[in-house]
PDB file of C-alpha atoms in Angstrom:
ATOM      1  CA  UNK L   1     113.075 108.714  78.901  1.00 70.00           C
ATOM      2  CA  UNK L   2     110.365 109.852  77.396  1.00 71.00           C
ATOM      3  CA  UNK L   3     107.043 111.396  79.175  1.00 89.00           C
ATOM      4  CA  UNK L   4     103.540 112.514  78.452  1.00 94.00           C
ATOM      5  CA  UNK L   5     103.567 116.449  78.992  1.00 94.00           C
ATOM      6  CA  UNK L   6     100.409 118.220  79.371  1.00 96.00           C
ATOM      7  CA  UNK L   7      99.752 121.818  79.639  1.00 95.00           C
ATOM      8  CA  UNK L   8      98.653 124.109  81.635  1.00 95.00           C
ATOM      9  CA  UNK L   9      99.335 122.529  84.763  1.00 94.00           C
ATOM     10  CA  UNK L  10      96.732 124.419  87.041  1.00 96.00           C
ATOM     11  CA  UNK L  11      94.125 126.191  85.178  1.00 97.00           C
ATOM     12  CA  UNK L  12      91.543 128.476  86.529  1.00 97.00           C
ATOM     13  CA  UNK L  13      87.686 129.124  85.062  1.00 97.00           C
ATOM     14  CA  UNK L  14      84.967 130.201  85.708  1.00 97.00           C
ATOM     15  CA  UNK L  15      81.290 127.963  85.267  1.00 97.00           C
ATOM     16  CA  UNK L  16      80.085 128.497  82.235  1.00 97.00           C
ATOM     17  CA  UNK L  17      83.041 129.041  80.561  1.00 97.00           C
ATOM     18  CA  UNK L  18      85.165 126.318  77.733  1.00 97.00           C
ATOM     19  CA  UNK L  19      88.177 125.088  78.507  1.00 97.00           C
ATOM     20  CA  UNK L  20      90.516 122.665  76.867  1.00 97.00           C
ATOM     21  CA  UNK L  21      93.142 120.919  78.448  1.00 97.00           C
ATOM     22  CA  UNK L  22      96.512 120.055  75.919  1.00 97.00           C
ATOM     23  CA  UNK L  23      98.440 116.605  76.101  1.00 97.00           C
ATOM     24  CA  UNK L  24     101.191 115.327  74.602  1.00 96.00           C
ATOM     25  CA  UNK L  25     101.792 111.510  74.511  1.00 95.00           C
ATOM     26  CA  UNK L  26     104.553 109.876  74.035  1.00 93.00           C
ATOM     27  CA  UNK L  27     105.426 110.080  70.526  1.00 89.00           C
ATOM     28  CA  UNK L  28     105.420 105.797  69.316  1.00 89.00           C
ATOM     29  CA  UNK L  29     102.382 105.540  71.658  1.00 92.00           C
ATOM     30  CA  UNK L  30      98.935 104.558  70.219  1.00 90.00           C
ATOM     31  CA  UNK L  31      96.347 104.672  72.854  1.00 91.00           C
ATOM     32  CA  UNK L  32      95.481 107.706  75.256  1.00 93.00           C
ATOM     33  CA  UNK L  33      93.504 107.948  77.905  1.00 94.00           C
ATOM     34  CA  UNK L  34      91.752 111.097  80.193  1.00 97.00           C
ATOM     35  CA  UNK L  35      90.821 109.821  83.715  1.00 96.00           C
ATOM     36  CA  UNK L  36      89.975 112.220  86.372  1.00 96.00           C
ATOM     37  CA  UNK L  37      91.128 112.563  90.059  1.00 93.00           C
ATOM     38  CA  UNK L  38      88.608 114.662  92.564  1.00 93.00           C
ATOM     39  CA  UNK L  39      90.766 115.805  95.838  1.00 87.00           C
ATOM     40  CA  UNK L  40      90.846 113.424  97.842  1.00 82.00           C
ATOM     41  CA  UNK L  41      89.011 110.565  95.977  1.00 85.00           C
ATOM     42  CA  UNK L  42      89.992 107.751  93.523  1.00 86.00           C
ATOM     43  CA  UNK L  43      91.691 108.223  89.995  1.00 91.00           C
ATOM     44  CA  UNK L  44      88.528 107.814  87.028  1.00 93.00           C
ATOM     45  CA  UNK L  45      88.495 106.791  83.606  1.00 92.00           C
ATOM     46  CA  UNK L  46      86.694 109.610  81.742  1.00 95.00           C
ATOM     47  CA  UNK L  47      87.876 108.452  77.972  1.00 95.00           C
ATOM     48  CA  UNK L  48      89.960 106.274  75.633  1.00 92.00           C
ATOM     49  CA  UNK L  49      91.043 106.997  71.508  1.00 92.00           C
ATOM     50  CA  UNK L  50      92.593 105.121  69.370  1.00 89.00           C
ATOM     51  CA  UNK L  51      92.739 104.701  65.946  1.00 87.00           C
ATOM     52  CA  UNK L  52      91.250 108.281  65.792  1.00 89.00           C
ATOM     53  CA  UNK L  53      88.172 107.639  67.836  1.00 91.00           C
ATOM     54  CA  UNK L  54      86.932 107.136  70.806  1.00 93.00           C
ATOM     55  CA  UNK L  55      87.148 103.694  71.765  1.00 89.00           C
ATOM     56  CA  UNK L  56      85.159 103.716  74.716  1.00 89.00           C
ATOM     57  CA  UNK L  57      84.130 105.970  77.773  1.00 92.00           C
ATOM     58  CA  UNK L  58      82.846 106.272  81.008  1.00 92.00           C
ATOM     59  CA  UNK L  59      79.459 107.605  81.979  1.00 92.00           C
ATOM     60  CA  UNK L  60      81.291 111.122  83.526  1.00 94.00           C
ATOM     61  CA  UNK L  61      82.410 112.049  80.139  1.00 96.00           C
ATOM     62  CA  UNK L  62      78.997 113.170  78.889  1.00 94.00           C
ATOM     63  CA  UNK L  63      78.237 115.565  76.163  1.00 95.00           C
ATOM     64  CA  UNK L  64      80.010 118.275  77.716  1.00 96.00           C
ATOM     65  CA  UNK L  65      82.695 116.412  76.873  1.00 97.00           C
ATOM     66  CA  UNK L  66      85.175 116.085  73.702  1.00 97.00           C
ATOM     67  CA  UNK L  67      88.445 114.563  72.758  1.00 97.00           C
ATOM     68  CA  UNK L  68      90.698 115.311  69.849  1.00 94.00           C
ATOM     69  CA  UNK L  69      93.768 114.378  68.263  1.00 92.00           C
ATOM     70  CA  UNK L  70      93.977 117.409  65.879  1.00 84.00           C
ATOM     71  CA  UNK L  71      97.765 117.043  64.230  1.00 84.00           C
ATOM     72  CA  UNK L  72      98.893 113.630  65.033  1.00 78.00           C
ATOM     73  CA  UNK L  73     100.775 115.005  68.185  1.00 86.00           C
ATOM     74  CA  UNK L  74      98.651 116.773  70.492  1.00 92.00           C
ATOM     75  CA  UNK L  75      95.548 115.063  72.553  1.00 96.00           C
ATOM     76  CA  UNK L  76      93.224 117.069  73.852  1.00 97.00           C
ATOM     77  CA  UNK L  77      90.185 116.928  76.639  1.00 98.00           C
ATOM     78  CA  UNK L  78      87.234 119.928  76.505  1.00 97.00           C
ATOM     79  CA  UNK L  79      84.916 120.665  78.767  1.00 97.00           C
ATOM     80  CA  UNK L  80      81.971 123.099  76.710  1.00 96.00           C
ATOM     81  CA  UNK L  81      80.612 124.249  79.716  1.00 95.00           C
ATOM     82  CA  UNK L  82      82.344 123.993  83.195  1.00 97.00           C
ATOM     83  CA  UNK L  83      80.444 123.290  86.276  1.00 96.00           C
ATOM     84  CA  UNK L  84      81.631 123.502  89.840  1.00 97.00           C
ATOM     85  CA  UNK L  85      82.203 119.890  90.295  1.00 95.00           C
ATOM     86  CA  UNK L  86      84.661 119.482  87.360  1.00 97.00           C
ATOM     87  CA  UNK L  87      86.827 120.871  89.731  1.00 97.00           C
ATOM     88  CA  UNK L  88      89.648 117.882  89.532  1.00 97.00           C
ATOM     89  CA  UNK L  89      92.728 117.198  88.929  1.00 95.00           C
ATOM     90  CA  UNK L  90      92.639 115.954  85.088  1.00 97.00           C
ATOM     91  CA  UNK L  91      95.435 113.428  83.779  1.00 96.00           C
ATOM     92  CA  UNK L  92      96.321 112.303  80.631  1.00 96.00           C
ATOM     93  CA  UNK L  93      98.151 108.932  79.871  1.00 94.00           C
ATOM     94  CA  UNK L  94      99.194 107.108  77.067  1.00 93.00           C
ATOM     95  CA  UNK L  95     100.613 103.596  76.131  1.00 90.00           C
ATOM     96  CA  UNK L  96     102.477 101.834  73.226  1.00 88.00           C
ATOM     97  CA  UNK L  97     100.055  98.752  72.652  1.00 80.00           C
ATOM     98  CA  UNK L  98      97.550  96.448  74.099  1.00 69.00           C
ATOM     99  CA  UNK L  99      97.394  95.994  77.669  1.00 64.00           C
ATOM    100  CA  UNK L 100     100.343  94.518  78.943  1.00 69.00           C
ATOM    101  CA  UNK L 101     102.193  97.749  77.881  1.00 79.00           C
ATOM    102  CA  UNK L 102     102.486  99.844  80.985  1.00 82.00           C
ATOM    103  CA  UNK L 103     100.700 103.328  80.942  1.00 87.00           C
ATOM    104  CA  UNK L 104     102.101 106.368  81.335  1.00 90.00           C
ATOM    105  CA  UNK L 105     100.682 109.672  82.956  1.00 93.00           C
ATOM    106  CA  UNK L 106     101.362 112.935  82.398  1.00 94.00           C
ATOM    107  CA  UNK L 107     101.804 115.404  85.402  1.00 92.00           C
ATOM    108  CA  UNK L 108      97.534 116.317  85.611  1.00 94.00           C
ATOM    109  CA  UNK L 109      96.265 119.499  85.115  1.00 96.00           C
ATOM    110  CA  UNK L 110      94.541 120.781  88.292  1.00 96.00           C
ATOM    111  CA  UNK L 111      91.298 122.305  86.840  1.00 97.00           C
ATOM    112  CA  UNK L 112      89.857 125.015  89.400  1.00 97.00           C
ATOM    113  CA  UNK L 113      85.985 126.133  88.960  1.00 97.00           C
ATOM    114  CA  UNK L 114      85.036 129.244  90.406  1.00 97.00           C
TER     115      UNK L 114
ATOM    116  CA  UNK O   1      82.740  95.353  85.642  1.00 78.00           C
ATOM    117  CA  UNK O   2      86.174  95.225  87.501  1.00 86.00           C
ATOM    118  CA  UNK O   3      86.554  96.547  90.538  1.00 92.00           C
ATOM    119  CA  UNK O   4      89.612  97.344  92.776  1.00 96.00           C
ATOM    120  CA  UNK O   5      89.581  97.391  96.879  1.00 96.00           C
ATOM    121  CA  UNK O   6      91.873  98.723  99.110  1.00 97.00           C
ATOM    122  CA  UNK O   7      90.831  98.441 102.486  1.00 95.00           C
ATOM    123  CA  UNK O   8      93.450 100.752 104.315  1.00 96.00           C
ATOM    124  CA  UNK O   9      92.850 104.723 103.825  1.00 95.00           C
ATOM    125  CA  UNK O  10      95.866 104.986 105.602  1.00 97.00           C
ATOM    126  CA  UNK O  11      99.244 103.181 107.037  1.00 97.00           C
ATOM    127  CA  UNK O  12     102.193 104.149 108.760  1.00 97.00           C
ATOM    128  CA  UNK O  13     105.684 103.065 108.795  1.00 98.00           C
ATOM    129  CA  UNK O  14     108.833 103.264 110.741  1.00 98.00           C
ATOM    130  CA  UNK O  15     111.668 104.390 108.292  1.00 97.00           C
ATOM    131  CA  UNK O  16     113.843 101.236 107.452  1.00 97.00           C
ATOM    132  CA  UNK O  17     110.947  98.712 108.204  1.00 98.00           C
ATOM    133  CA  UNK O  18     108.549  96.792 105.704  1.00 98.00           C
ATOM    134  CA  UNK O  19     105.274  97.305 105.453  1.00 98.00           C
ATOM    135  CA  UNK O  20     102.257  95.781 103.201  1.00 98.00           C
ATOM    136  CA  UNK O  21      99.282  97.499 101.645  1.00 98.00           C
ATOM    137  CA  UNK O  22      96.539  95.464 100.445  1.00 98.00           C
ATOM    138  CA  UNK O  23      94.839  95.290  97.551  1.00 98.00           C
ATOM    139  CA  UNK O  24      91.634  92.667  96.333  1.00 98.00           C
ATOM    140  CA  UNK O  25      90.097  92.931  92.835  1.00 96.00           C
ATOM    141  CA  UNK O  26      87.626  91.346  91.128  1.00 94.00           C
ATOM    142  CA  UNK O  27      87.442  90.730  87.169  1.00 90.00           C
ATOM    143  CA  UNK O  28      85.534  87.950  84.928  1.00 87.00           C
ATOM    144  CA  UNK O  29      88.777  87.893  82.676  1.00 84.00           C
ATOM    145  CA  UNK O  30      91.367  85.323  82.811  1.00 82.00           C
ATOM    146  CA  UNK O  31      93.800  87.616  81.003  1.00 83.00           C
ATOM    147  CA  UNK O  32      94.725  90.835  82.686  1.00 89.00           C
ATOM    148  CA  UNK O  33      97.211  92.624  84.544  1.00 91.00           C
ATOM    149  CA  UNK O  34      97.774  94.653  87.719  1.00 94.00           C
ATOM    150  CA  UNK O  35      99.638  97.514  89.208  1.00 94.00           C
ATOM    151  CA  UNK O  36     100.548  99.589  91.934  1.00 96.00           C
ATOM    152  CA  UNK O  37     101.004 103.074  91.364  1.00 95.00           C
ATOM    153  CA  UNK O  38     102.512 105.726  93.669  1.00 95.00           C
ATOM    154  CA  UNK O  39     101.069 109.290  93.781  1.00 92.00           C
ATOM    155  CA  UNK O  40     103.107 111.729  95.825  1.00 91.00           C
ATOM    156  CA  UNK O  41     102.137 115.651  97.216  1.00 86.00           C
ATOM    157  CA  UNK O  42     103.358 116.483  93.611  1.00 82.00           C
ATOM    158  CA  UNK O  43     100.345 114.779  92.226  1.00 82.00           C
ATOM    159  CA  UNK O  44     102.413 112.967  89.826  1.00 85.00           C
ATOM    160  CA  UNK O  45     101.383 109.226  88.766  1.00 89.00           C
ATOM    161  CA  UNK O  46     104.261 106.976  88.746  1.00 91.00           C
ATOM    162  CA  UNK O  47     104.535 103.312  88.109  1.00 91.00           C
ATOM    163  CA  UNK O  48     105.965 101.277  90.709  1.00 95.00           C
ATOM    164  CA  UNK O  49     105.558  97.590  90.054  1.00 95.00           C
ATOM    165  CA  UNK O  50     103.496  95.016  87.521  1.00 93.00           C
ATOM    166  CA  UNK O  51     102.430  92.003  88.005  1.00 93.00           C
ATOM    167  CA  UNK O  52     100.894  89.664  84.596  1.00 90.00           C
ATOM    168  CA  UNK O  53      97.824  87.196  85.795  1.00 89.00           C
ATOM    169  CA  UNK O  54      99.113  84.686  83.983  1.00 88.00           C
ATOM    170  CA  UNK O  55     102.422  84.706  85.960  1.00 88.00           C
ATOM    171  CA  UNK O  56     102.735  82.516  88.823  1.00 86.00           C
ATOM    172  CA  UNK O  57     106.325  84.235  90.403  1.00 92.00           C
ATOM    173  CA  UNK O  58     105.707  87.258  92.167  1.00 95.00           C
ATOM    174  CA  UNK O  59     106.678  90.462  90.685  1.00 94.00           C
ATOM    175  CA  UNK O  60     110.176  92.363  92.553  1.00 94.00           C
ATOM    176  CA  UNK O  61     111.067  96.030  92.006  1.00 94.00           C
ATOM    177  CA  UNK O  62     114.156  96.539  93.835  1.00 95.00           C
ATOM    178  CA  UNK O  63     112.679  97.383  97.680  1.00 97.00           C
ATOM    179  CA  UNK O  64     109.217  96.716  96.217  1.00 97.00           C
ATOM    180  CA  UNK O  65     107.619  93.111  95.772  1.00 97.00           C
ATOM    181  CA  UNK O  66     104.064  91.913  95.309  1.00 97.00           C
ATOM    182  CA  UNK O  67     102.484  88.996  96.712  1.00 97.00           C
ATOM    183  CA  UNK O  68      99.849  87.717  93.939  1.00 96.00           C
ATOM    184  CA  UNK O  69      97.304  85.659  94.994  1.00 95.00           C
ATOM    185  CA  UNK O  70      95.380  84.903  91.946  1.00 94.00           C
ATOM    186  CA  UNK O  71      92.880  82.146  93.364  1.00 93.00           C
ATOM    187  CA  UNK O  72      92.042  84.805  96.271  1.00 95.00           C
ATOM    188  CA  UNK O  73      92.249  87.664  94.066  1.00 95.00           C
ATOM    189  CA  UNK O  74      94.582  89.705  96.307  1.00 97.00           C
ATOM    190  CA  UNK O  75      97.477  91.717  95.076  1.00 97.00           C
ATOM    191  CA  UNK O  76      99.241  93.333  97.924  1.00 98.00           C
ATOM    192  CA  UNK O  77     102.855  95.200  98.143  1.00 98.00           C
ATOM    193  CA  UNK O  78     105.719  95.088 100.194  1.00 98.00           C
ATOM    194  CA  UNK O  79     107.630  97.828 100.254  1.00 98.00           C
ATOM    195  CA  UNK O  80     111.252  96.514 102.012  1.00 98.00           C
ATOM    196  CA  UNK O  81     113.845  98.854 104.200  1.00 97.00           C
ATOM    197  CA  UNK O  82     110.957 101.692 103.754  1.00 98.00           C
ATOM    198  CA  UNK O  83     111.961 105.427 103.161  1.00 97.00           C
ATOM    199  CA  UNK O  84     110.899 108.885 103.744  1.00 96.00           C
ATOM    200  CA  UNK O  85     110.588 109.869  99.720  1.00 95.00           C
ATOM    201  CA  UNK O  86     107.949 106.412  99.550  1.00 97.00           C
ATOM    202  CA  UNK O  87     105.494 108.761 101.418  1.00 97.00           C
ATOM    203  CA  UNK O  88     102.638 108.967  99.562  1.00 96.00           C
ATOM    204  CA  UNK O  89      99.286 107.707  98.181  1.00 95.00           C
ATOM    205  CA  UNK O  90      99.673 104.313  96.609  1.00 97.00           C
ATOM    206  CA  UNK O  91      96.737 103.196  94.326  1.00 96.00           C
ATOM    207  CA  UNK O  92      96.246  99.639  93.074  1.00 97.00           C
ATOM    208  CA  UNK O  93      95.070  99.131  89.707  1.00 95.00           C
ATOM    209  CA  UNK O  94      93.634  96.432  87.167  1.00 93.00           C
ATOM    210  CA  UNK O  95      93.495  96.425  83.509  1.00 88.00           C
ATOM    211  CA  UNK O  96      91.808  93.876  81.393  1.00 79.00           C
ATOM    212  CA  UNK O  97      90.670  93.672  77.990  1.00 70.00           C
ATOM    213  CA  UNK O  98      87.360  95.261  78.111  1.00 62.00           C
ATOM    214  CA  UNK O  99      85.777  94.066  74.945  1.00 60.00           C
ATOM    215  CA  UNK O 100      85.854  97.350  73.715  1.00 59.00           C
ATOM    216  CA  UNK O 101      89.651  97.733  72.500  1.00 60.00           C
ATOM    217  CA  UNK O 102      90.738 100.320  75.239  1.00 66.00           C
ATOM    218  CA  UNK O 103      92.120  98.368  77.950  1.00 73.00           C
ATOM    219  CA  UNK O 104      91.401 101.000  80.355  1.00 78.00           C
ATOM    220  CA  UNK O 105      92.327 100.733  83.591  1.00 87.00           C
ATOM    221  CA  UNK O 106      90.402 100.515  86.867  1.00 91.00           C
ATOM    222  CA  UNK O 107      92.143 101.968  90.450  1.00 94.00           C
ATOM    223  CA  UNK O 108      91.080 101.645  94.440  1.00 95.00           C
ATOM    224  CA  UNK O 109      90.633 104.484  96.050  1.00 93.00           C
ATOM    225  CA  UNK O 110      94.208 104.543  97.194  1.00 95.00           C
ATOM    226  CA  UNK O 111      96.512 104.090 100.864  1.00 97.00           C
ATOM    227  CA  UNK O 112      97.818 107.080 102.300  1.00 96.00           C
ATOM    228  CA  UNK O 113     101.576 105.995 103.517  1.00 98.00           C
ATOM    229  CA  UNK O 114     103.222 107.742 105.879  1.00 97.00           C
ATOM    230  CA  UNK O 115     107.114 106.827 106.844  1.00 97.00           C
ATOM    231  CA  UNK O 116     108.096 108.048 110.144  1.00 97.00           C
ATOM    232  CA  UNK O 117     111.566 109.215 110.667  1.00 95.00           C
TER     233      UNK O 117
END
């Protein structure tokens, strides 16, 4: 079956620093997500694209924030500037149509700030 | 806004029993959908069951059944002849159309199941 694969799966920074976290959705898929898990806490929408754009987002993913879809395969999340408490566990999910199409999450990338 | 409650942090089972978690939600929508979603130590979000709003029969995965109440907007799940891998955090989720095309969707903050050998 197929999956949403994202890469790394734990990545270490330091504040300050950029980092970009890599997703691959399922490949017939047309709308991807980021949502965000702190330990211990509730899963959070951060962003949605489609159609090559963002189609909405929450009010965590400010401008230290981006999303692209650079080559029609890959889906990714940056953060320009880490802080300490973007210390999460980041996932990325995708589904084939409107909303009675299940999601599907990738494995997370545990994002550590030092 | 939608929101999503689950009232238990945490439950505990006896291996081979049943056990219910609850879930209430709230939404303005008359079209939408809701899940349950199991996260184990690995992190890892998997689906477990769906149910559609619009569907009166409750929703059966195998050991796993909702019970939709849709006037009460509850959405809880029974998880039948329980066993040791179902140990984990179980998050109930909602998904509407948002206005906004992305159909995002909204969690609780999750029921920490433990099975008990």
């Amino acid at each position: 079956e197929p999956e949403v694969t994202q890469t790394p799966s734990h990545q270490v920074t330091q504040m300050g620093q950029e980092v970009i976290l890599r997703c691959v959705p399922i490949s017939n898929h047309l709308y991807f997500y980021w949502y965000r898990q702190i330990l211990g806490q509730k899963v959070e929408f951060l962003v949605s694209f489609y159609n090559n754009e963002i189609s909405e987002k929450s009010e965590i993913f400010d401008d230290q924030f981006s999303v692209e879809r650079p080559d029609g395969s890959n889906f990714t999340l940056k953060i320009r500037s880490t802080k300490l408490e973007d210390s999460a566990m980041y996932f990325c999910a995708s589904r084939r149509g409107a909303y009675n199409s299940p999601l599907h999450f990738g494995n997370g990338t545990r994002l550590t700030v030092t | 806004a939608q929101t999503v409650t689950q009232s238990q942090p945490e439950m505990s089972v006896q291996e081979a029993e049943t056990v219910t978690l609850s879930c209430t939600y709230d939404t303005s929508e008359s079209d939408y959908y809701l899940f349950w979603y199991k996260q184990p130590p690995s992190r890892q979000m998997i689906l477990v069951i769906r149910q559609e709003a619009y569907k009166q029969q409750n929703a059966t995965e195998n050991r796993f059944s909702v019970n939709f109440q849709k006037a009460a907007k509850s959405f809880s799940l029974k998880i039948s002849d329980s066993q040791l891998g179902d140990a984990a955090m179980y998050f109930c989720a909602l998904t509407s159309y948002s206005g906004a095309g992305s159909y995002q969707l909204t969690f609780g903050k999750g029921t920490k199941l433990s099975v008990i050998p």
